[in-house]
XYZ file of C-alpha atoms in Angstrom:
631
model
C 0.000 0.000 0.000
C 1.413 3.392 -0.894
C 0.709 7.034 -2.024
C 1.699 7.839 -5.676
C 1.674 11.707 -7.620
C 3.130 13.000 -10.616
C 3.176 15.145 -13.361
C 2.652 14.696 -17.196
C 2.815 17.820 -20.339
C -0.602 17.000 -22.505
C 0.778 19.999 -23.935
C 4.060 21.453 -24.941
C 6.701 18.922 -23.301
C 8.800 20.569 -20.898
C 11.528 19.664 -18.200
C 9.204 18.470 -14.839
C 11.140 19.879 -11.590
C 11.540 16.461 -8.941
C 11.395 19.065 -6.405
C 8.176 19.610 -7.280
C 6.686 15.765 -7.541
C 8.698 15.410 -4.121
C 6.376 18.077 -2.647
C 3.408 16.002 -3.949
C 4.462 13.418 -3.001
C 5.899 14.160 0.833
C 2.524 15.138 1.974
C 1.064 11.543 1.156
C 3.919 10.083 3.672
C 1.544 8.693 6.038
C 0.584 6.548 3.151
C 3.918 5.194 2.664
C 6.376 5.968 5.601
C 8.830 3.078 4.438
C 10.466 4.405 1.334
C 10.424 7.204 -1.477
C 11.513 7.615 -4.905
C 10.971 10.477 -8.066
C 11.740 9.581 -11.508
C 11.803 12.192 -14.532
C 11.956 12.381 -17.767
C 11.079 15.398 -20.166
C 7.503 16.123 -20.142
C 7.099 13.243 -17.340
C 7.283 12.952 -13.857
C 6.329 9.939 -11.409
C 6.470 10.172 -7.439
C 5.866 7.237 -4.614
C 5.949 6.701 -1.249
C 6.111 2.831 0.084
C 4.190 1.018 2.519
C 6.336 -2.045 2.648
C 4.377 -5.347 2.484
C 5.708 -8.132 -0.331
C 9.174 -8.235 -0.538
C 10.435 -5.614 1.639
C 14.062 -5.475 0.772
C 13.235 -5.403 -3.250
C 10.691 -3.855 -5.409
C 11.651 0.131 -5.432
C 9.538 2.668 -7.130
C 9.057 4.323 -9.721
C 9.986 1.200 -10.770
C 11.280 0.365 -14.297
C 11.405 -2.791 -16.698
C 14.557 -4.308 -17.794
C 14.773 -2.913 -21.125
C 13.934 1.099 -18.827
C 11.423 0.999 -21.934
C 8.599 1.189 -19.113
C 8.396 2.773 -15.739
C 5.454 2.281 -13.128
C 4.000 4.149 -9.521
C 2.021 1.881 -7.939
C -0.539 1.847 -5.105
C -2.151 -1.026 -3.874
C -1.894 -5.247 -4.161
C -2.125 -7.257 -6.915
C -3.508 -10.526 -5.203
C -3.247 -12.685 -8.750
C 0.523 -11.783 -9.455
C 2.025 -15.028 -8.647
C -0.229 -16.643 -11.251
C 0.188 -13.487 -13.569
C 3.665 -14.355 -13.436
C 3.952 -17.889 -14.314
C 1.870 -16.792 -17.056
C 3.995 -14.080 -18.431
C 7.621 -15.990 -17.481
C 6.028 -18.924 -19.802
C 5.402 -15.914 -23.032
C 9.367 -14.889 -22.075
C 9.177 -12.343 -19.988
C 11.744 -12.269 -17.331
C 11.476 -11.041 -13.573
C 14.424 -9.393 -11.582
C 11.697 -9.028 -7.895
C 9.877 -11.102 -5.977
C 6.466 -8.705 -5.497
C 4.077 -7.636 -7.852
C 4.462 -4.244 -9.077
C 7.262 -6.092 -12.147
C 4.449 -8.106 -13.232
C 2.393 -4.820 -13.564
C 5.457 -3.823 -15.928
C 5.433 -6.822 -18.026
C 1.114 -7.013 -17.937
C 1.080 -3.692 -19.985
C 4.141 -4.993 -22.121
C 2.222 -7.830 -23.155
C -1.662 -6.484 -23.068
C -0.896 -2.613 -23.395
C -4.191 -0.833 -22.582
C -6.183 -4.093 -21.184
C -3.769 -5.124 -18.703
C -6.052 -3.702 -16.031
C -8.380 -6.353 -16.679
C -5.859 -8.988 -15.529
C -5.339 -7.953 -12.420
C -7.312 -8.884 -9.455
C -6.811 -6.493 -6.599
C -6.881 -2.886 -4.974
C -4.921 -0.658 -7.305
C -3.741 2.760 -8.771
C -0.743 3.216 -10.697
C 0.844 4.857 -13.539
C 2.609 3.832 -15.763
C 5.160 6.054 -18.603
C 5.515 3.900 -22.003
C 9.034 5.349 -23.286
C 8.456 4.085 -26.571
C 4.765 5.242 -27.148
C 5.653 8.223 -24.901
C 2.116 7.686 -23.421
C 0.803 7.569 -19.720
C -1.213 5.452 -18.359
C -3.597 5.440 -15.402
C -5.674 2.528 -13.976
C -7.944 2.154 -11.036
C -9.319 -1.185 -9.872
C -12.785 -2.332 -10.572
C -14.615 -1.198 -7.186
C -12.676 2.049 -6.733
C -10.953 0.709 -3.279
C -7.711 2.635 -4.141
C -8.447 6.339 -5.025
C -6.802 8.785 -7.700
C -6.928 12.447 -7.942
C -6.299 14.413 -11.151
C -6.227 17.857 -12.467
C -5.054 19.913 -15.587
C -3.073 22.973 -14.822
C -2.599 26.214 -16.581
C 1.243 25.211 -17.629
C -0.002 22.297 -19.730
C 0.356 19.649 -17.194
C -1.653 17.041 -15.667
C -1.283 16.575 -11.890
C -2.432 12.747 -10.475
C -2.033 12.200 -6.723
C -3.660 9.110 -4.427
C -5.068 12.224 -2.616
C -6.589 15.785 -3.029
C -3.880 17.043 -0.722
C -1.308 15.839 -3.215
C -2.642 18.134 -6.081
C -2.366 20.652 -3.568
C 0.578 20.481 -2.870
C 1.463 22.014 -6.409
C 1.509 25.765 -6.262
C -0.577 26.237 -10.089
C -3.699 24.146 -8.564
C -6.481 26.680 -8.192
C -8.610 26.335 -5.119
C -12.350 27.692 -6.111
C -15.168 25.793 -4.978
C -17.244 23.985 -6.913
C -21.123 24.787 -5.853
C -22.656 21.649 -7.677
C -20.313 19.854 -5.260
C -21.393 21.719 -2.204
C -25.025 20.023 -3.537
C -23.763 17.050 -3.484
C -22.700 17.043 -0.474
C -25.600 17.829 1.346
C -27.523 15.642 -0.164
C -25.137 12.599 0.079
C -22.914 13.539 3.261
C -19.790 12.881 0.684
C -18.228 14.595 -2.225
C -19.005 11.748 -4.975
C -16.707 10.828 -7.031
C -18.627 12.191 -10.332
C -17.484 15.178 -8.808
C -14.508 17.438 -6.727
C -14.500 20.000 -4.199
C -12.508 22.172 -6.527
C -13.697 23.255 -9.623
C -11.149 21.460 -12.033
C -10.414 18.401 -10.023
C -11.421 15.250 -11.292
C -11.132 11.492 -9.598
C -10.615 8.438 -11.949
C -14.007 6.428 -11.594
C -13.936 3.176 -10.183
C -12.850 0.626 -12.962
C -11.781 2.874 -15.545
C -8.546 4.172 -16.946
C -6.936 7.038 -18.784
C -4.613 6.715 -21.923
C -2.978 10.290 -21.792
C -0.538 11.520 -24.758
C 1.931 14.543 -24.792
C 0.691 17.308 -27.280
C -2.755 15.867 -27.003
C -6.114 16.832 -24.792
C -7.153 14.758 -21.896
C -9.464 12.334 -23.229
C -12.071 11.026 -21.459
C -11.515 7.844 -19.218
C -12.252 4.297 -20.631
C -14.348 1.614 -18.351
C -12.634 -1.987 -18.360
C -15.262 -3.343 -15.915
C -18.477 -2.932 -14.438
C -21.260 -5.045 -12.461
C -24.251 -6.600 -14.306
C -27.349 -7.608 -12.678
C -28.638 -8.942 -15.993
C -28.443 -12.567 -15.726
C -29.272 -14.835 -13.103
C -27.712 -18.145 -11.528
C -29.905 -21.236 -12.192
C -28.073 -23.893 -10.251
C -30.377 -25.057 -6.877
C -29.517 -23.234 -4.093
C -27.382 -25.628 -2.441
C -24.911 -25.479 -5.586
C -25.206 -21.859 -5.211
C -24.402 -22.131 -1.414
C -21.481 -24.755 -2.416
C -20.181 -21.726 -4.820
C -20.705 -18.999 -2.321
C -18.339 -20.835 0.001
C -15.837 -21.279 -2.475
C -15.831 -18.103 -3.687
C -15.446 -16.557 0.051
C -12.710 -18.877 1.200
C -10.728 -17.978 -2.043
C -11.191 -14.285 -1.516
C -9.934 -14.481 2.157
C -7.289 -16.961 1.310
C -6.183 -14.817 -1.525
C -5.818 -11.595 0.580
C -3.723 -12.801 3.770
C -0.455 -12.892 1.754
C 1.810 -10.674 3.478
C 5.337 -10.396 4.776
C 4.268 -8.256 7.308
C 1.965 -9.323 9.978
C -1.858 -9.254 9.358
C -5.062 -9.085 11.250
C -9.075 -8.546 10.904
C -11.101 -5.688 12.107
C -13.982 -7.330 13.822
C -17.695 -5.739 14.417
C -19.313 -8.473 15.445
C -21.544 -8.589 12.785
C -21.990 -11.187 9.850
C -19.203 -9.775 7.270
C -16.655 -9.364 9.658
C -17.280 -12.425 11.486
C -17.887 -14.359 8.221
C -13.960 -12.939 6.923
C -12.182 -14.074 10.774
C -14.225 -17.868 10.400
C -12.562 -18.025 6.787
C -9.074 -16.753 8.431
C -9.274 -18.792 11.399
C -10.016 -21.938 8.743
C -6.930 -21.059 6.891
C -4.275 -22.888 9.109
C -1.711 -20.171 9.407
C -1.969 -19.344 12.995
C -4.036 -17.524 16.090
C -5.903 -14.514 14.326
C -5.642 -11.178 15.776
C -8.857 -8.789 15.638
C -10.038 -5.720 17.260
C -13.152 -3.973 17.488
C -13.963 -0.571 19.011
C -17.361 -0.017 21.142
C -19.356 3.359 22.531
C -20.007 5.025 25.614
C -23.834 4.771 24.355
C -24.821 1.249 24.826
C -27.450 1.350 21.947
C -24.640 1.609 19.715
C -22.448 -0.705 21.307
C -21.631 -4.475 19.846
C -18.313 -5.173 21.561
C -20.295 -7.780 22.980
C -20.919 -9.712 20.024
C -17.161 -8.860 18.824
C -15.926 -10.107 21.793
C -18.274 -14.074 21.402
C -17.059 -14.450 17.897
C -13.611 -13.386 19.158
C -14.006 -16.430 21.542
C -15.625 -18.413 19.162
C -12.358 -18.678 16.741
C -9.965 -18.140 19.509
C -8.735 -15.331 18.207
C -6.191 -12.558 19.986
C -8.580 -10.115 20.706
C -8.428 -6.433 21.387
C -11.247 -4.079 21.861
C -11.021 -0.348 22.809
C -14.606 2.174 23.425
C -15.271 5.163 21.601
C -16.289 8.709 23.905
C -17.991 11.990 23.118
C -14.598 13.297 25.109
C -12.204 12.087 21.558
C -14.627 15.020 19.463
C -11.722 17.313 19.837
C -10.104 14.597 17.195
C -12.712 16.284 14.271
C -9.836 18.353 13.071
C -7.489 15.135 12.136
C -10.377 13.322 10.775
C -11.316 16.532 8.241
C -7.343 16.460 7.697
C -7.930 13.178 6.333
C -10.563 13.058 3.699
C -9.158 16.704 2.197
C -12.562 16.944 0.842
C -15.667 17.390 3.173
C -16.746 13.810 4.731
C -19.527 13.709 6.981
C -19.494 10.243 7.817
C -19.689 10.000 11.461
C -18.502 6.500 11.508
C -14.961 7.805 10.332
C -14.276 8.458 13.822
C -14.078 5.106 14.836
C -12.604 3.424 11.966
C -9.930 6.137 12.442
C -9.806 4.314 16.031
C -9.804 0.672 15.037
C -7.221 1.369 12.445
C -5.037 2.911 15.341
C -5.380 -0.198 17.408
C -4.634 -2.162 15.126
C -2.229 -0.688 13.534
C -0.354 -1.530 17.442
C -0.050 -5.038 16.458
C -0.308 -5.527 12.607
C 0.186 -3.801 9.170
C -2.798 -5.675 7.365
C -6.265 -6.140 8.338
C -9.003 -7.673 6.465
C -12.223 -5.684 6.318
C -15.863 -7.141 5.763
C -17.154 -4.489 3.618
C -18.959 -4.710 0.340
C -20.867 -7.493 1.494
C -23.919 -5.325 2.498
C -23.928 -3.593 -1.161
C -23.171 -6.934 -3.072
C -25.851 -8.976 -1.121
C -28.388 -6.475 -0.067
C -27.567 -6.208 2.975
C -28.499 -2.938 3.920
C -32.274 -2.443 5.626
C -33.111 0.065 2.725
C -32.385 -2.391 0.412
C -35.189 -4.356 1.931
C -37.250 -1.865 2.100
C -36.766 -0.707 -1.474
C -37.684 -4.598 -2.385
C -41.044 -4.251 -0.540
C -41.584 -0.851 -1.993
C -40.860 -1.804 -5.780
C -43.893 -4.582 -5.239
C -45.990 -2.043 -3.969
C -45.344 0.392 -6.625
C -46.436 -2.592 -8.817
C -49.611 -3.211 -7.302
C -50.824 0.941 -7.194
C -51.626 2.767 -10.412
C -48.883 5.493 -11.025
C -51.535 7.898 -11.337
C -52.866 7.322 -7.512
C -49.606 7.227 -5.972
C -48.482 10.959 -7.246
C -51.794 12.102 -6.801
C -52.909 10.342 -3.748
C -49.411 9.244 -1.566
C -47.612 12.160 -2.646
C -50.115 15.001 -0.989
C -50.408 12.287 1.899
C -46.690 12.571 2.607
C -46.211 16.279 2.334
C -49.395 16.567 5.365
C -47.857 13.170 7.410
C -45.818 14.418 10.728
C -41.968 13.781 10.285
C -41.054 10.837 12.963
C -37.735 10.739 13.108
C -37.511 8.893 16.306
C -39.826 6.220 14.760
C -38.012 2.752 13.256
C -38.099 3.111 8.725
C -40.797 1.027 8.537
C -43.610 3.264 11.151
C -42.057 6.419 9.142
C -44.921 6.921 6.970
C -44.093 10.293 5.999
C -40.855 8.788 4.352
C -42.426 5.850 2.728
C -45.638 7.960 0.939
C -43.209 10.022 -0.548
C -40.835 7.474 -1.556
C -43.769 5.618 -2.878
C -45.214 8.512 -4.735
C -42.513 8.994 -7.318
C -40.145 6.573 -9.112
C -38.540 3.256 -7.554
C -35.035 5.531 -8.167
C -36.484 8.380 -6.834
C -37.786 6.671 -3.908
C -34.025 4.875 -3.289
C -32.843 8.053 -4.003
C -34.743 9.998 -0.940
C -33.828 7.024 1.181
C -30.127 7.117 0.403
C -30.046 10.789 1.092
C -28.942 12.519 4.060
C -30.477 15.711 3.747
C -34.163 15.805 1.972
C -34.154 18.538 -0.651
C -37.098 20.501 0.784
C -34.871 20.710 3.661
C -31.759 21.344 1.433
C -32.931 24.400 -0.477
C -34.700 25.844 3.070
C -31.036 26.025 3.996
C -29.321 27.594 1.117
C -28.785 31.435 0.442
C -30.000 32.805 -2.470
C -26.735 33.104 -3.989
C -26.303 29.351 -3.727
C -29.415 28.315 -5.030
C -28.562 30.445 -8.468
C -24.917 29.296 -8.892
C -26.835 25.298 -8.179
C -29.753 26.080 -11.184
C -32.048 23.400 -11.830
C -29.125 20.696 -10.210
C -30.336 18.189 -7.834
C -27.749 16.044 -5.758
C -30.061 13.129 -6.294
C -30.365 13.090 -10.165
C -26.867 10.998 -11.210
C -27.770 8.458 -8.864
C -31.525 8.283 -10.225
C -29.803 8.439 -13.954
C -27.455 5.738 -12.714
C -30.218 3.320 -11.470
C -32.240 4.126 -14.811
C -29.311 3.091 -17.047
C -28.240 0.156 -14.906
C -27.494 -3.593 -16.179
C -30.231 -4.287 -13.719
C -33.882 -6.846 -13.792
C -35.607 -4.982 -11.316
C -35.819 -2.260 -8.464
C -33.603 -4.099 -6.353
C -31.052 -4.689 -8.920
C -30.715 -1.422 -9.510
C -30.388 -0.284 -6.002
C -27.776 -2.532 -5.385
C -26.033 -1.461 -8.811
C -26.326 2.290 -7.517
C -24.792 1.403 -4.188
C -21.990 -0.614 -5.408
C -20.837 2.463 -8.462
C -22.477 5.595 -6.406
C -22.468 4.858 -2.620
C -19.340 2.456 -2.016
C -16.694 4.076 -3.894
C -18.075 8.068 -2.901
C -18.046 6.911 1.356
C -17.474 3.700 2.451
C -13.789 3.200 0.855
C -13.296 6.512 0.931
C -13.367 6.221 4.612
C -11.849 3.004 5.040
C -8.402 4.249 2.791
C -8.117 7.378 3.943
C -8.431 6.313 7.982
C -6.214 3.158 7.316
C -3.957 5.455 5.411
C -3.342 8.014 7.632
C -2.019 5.510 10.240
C 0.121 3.619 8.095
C -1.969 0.536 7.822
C -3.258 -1.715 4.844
C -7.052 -2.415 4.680
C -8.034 -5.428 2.238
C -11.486 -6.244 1.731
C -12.177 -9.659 0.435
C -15.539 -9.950 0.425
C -15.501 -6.928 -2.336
C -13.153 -9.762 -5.262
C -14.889 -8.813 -8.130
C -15.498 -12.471 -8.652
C -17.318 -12.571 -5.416
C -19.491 -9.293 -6.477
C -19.961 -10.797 -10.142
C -21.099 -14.408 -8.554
C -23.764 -12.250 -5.951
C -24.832 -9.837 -8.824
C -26.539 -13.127 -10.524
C -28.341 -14.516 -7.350
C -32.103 -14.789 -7.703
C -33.691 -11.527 -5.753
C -35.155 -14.472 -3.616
C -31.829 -15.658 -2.592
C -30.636 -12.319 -1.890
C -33.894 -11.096 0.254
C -36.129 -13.658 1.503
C -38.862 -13.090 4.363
C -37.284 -9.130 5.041
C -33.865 -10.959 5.583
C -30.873 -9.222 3.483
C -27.784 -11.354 2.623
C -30.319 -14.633 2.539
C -27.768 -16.825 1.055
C -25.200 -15.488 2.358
C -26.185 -16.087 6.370
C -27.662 -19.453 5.335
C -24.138 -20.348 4.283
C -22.464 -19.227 7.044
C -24.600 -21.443 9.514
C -22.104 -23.762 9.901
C -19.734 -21.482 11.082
C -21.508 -18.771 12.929
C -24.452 -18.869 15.493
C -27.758 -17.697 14.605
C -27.719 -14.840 17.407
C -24.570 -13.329 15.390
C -26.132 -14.614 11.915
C -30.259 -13.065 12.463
C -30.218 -10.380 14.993
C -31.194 -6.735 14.004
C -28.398 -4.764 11.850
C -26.315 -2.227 14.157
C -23.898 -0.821 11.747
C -20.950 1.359 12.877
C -22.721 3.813 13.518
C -21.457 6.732 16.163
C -24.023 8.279 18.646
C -23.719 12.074 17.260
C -27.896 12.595 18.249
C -27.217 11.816 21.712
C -23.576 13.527 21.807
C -25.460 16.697 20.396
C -28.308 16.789 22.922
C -25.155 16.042 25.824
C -21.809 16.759 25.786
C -21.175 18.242 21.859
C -24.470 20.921 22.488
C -22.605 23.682 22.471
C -21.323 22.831 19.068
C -24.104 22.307 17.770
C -25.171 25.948 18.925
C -21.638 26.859 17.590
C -21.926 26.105 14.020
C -24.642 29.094 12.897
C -22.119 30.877 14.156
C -19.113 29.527 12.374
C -17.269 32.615 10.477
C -16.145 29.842 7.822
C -19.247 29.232 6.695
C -20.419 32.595 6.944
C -17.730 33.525 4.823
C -18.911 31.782 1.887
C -22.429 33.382 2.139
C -23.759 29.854 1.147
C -26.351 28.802 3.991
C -29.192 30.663 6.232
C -27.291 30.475 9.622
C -30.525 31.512 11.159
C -32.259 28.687 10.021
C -29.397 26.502 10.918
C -29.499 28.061 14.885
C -33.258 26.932 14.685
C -32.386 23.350 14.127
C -29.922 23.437 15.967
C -32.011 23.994 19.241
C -34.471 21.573 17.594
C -32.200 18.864 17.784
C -31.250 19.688 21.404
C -34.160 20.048 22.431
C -35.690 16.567 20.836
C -38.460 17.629 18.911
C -36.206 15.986 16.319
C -33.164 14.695 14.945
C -30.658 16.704 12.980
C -27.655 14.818 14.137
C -26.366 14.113 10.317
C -27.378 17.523 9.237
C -25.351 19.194 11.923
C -22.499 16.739 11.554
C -22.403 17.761 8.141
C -22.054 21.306 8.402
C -19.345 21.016 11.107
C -16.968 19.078 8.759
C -17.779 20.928 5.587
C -16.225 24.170 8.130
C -13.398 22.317 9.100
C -12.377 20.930 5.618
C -13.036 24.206 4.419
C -10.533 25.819 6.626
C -7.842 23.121 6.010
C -8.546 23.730 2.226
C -8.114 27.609 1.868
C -11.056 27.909 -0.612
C -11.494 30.922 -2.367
């Protein structure tokens, strides 16, 4: 795992200054604290920093190939390279290192453009083709590994594995973008369709970018993608059979390492499902840790700590306070970007414990997307029938005027919410998934905004590329397409976004197996039935698990990591809630009505209802607009 940056001339080729891709390149240390290295060339210039984890005395980068024809910085694992490379040694290509960024080298020497599709793993890299004097830039197929790019106004194109990288290069300009500030309202996350800063692009998830000197930035080419289009018809206990084949591979697959390697453990089915497949493995006591709450609704150390004993595992568990809030400031340092995801507080705090002990952990995310997993996946199942069974014309007409009079119950579980549900069911299954997805409803959204905002936004709506997405999707039915949406929209924009950049900042590698594409590809064709059966996400996959897990850990009610901001707000963190109408930051960019902010503010405190994300929200977007120095 590493941090890579560099510079390439799409126009006029001129000498690139190492000094500067150092700069670049020394603010991503934290991603790679165990080596450096800058190579130029004219019109060219390729920065790394190392996280040491296969063959830790060899494999230097930039790396080149044998014949210096080719020269490569690479971030991530390639978890396929050992059979990559009995592959390529037996077409003649030779190997001087034992990892796997070579047989990156040699993949584009012998497939050029669709080597990407080779590899199975977490990547970004780039790679300079002497001979074709072309660039090359490749991200793998679920966007776990991140890259940031940008055209400057000397001709150049800056790539970095973060935003700070880019700005770490004096010509990058730093204007917001207000479509973004949209966005992230809506989705609590910058997506990455779009940037912060106006002229900052991030390689999509599965995609690369063929760049040539003296020519424009094309657009990027997709390799891969996800289709829900075609359905297993094996019985289900093949299927099951297949799914446990698939999962022990994709564990088994991901615990190489020269370094030692552990599991982050929730307590819930993904995680536990990735330690019973590590545990199985033979190579050793697991280690795992888990981090807990001082709220004990939002506690599951509990059920951490049983599968912990279950697999015998060396177990370490720490708990979460309102007190650690004055950590908000290192946690906006992190994402660059505005991230309101109040779960990247602990994650920061798992990856710190166990970075103590280990340099790898396996993760269990992606099974919730890949599986339908998550409750409003369930919902949106039950919804889509209903939709079915109700005359378009009586659920706009009727549901929709119902919803806009029905009291807002935010205290009440999804399914009592019937405010929530009359409006989802009024419009579109999209829009519906849509308004569930969201954080912030956009009647809420635009009561917020100034009147300057709401001209620079136009017509936009946060929510319309993930409706367009679900519309254009490879997708059977609703809950295809919701589960397409989270896997291209949702997982790349927040949930590996946090995961990298709070495994990053520590120094530690996160792998998540159950997100092998072959794993997602084998899911993507299970019968809806097999995916939700009887309001139970991730059917097939807890069935299959039975043998290894007990039912308490397999059926009871989703948690999630989820952090108790409501009650923090309404306690100990009240006066910052009060605080951020009053935030000269955000006043500053004359984008919000801080007297209607103050008002829900006190509403939150004084629980006639919850704005816990909203508030969240704004107080990153203040501090990440601080760090950033946006004009």
């Amino acid at each position: 795992m590493c941090g890579i940056a560099g510079l390439f001339h799409t126009g006029t080729i001129k000498p690139v200054d190492p000094a500067r891709v150092e700069r670049m390149c020394d603010v991503l240390a934290h991603r790679g604290p165990d080596g450096s290295g800058i190579w130029t060339a004219p019109g060219v210039g390729l920065g790394h920093r190392r996280l040491a984890i296969i063959d830790l005395e060899g494999s230097p980068q930039p790396m080149q190939s044998a014949d210096e024809r080719v020269v490569i910085s690479f971030n991530g694992e390639i978890y396929n390279y050992r059979e990559l490379r009995r592959e390529l040694e037996q077409q003649g290509a030779q190997f001087r290192t034992d990892g796997d960024t070579e047989v990156i080298l040699a993949a584009w020497q012998k497939w050029g453009e669709d080597c990407a599709a080779h590899l199975h793993g977490m990547f970004a890299f780039a790679i300079y083709d002497r001979a074709d004097r072309t660039l090359f830039l490749a991200r793998d197929r679920l966007g776990v590994k991140p890259l940031f790019y940008a055209e400057l106004s000397d001709g150049s194109l800056a790539f970095a594995s973060e935003l700070k990288g880019l700005l770490a290069h004096p010509l990058l300009r730093r204007e917001a973008d207000p479509l973004a500030i949209e966005d992230y309202m809506t989705w609590g996350y910058v997506p990455d369709h779009r940037s912060i800063l106006r002229g900052v692009r991030k390689l999509p998830a599965g995609h690369s970018l063929l760049l040539k000197h003296d020519t424009p930035v094309p657009r990027p080419r997709q390799y891969w993608d996800v289709s829900f289009e075609r359905r297993h018809k094996a019985k289900p206990r093949d299927l099951e059979a297949e799914l446990l084949h698939h999962l022990q591979q994709a564990v088994e697959s991901r615990m190489v390492s020269d370094v030692p390697l552990g599991a982050f453990l929730s307590g819930g089915v993904d995680s536990s499902t990735v330690v019973a497949f590590m545990s199985g493995a033979g190579k050793g006591k697991v280690r795992t840790c888990s981090i807990g709450f001082d709220v004990a609704s939002a506690d599951e150390t509990s059920h951490a700590d049983k599968v912990a004993q279950l697999f015998d595992t060396d177990h370490a568990s720490r708990i979460v306070s309102a007190d650690q809030f004055d950590a908000i400031d290192t946690v906006a340092g992190m994402f660059d970007e505005p991230f309101a995801d109040a779960s990247a507080l602990p994650t920061w705090r798992v990856c710190q414990l166990a970075r103590e002990s280990v340099t790898v952990a396996l993760s269990g995310d992606g099974a919730d997307e890949a599986f339908a997993g998550y409750r409003r996946q369930v919902f949106h199942a039950h919804e889509e029938r209903l939709r079915g069974l109700i005359p378009r014309a009586i659920r706009s007409k009727v549901l929709g005027p119902l919803g806009e009079a029905f009291p807002k119950l935010d205290w009440a579980p999804r399914p009592l919410r019937a405010k929530s549900t009359l409006q989802s069911l009024a419009g579109s299954g999209a829009d519906g998934y849509a308004r569930a997805l969201s954080v912030v409803p956009p009647e809420l959204r635009l009561g917020l905004y100034s009147e300057g905002l709401r001209k620079q936004i136009g017509g936009y709506r946060g929510e319309t590329p993930l409706t367009e997405m679900m519309a254009q999707a490879p997708a059977r039915s609703g809950l295809d397409a919701a589960q397409y949406a989270d896997l291209k929209f949702w997982l790349p924009g927040d949930i590996l976004t946090k995961v990298d950049r709070t495994s990053m900042a520590v120094s530690l590698e996160a792998r998540e197996p159950l997100l092998d594409h072959r794993l997602v590809e084998f899911a993507a064709a299970l019968p809806e039935g097999l995916r939700v059966k009887r309001s139970q996400g991730k059917w097939l996959l807890k069935k299959s698990m039975e043998r290894y897990l007990p039912d308490d850990i397999l059926y009871r009610p989703k948690q999630g990591f989820v952090t108790p901001i409501a009650q923090w707000f309404r306690g100990p963190l009240a006066d910052k809630a009060r605080g951020i109408s009053k935030s000269a930051m955000l006043a500053r960019t004359d984008w919000f009505d801080n007297t209607r902010i103050a008002e829900l503010a006190e509403a939150h405190i004084a629980g006639r209802s919850d704005h816990s994300r909203l508030l969240w929200q704004l107080l990153m977007l203040d501090r990440s607009l601080a760090r950033l120095g946006i004009t």
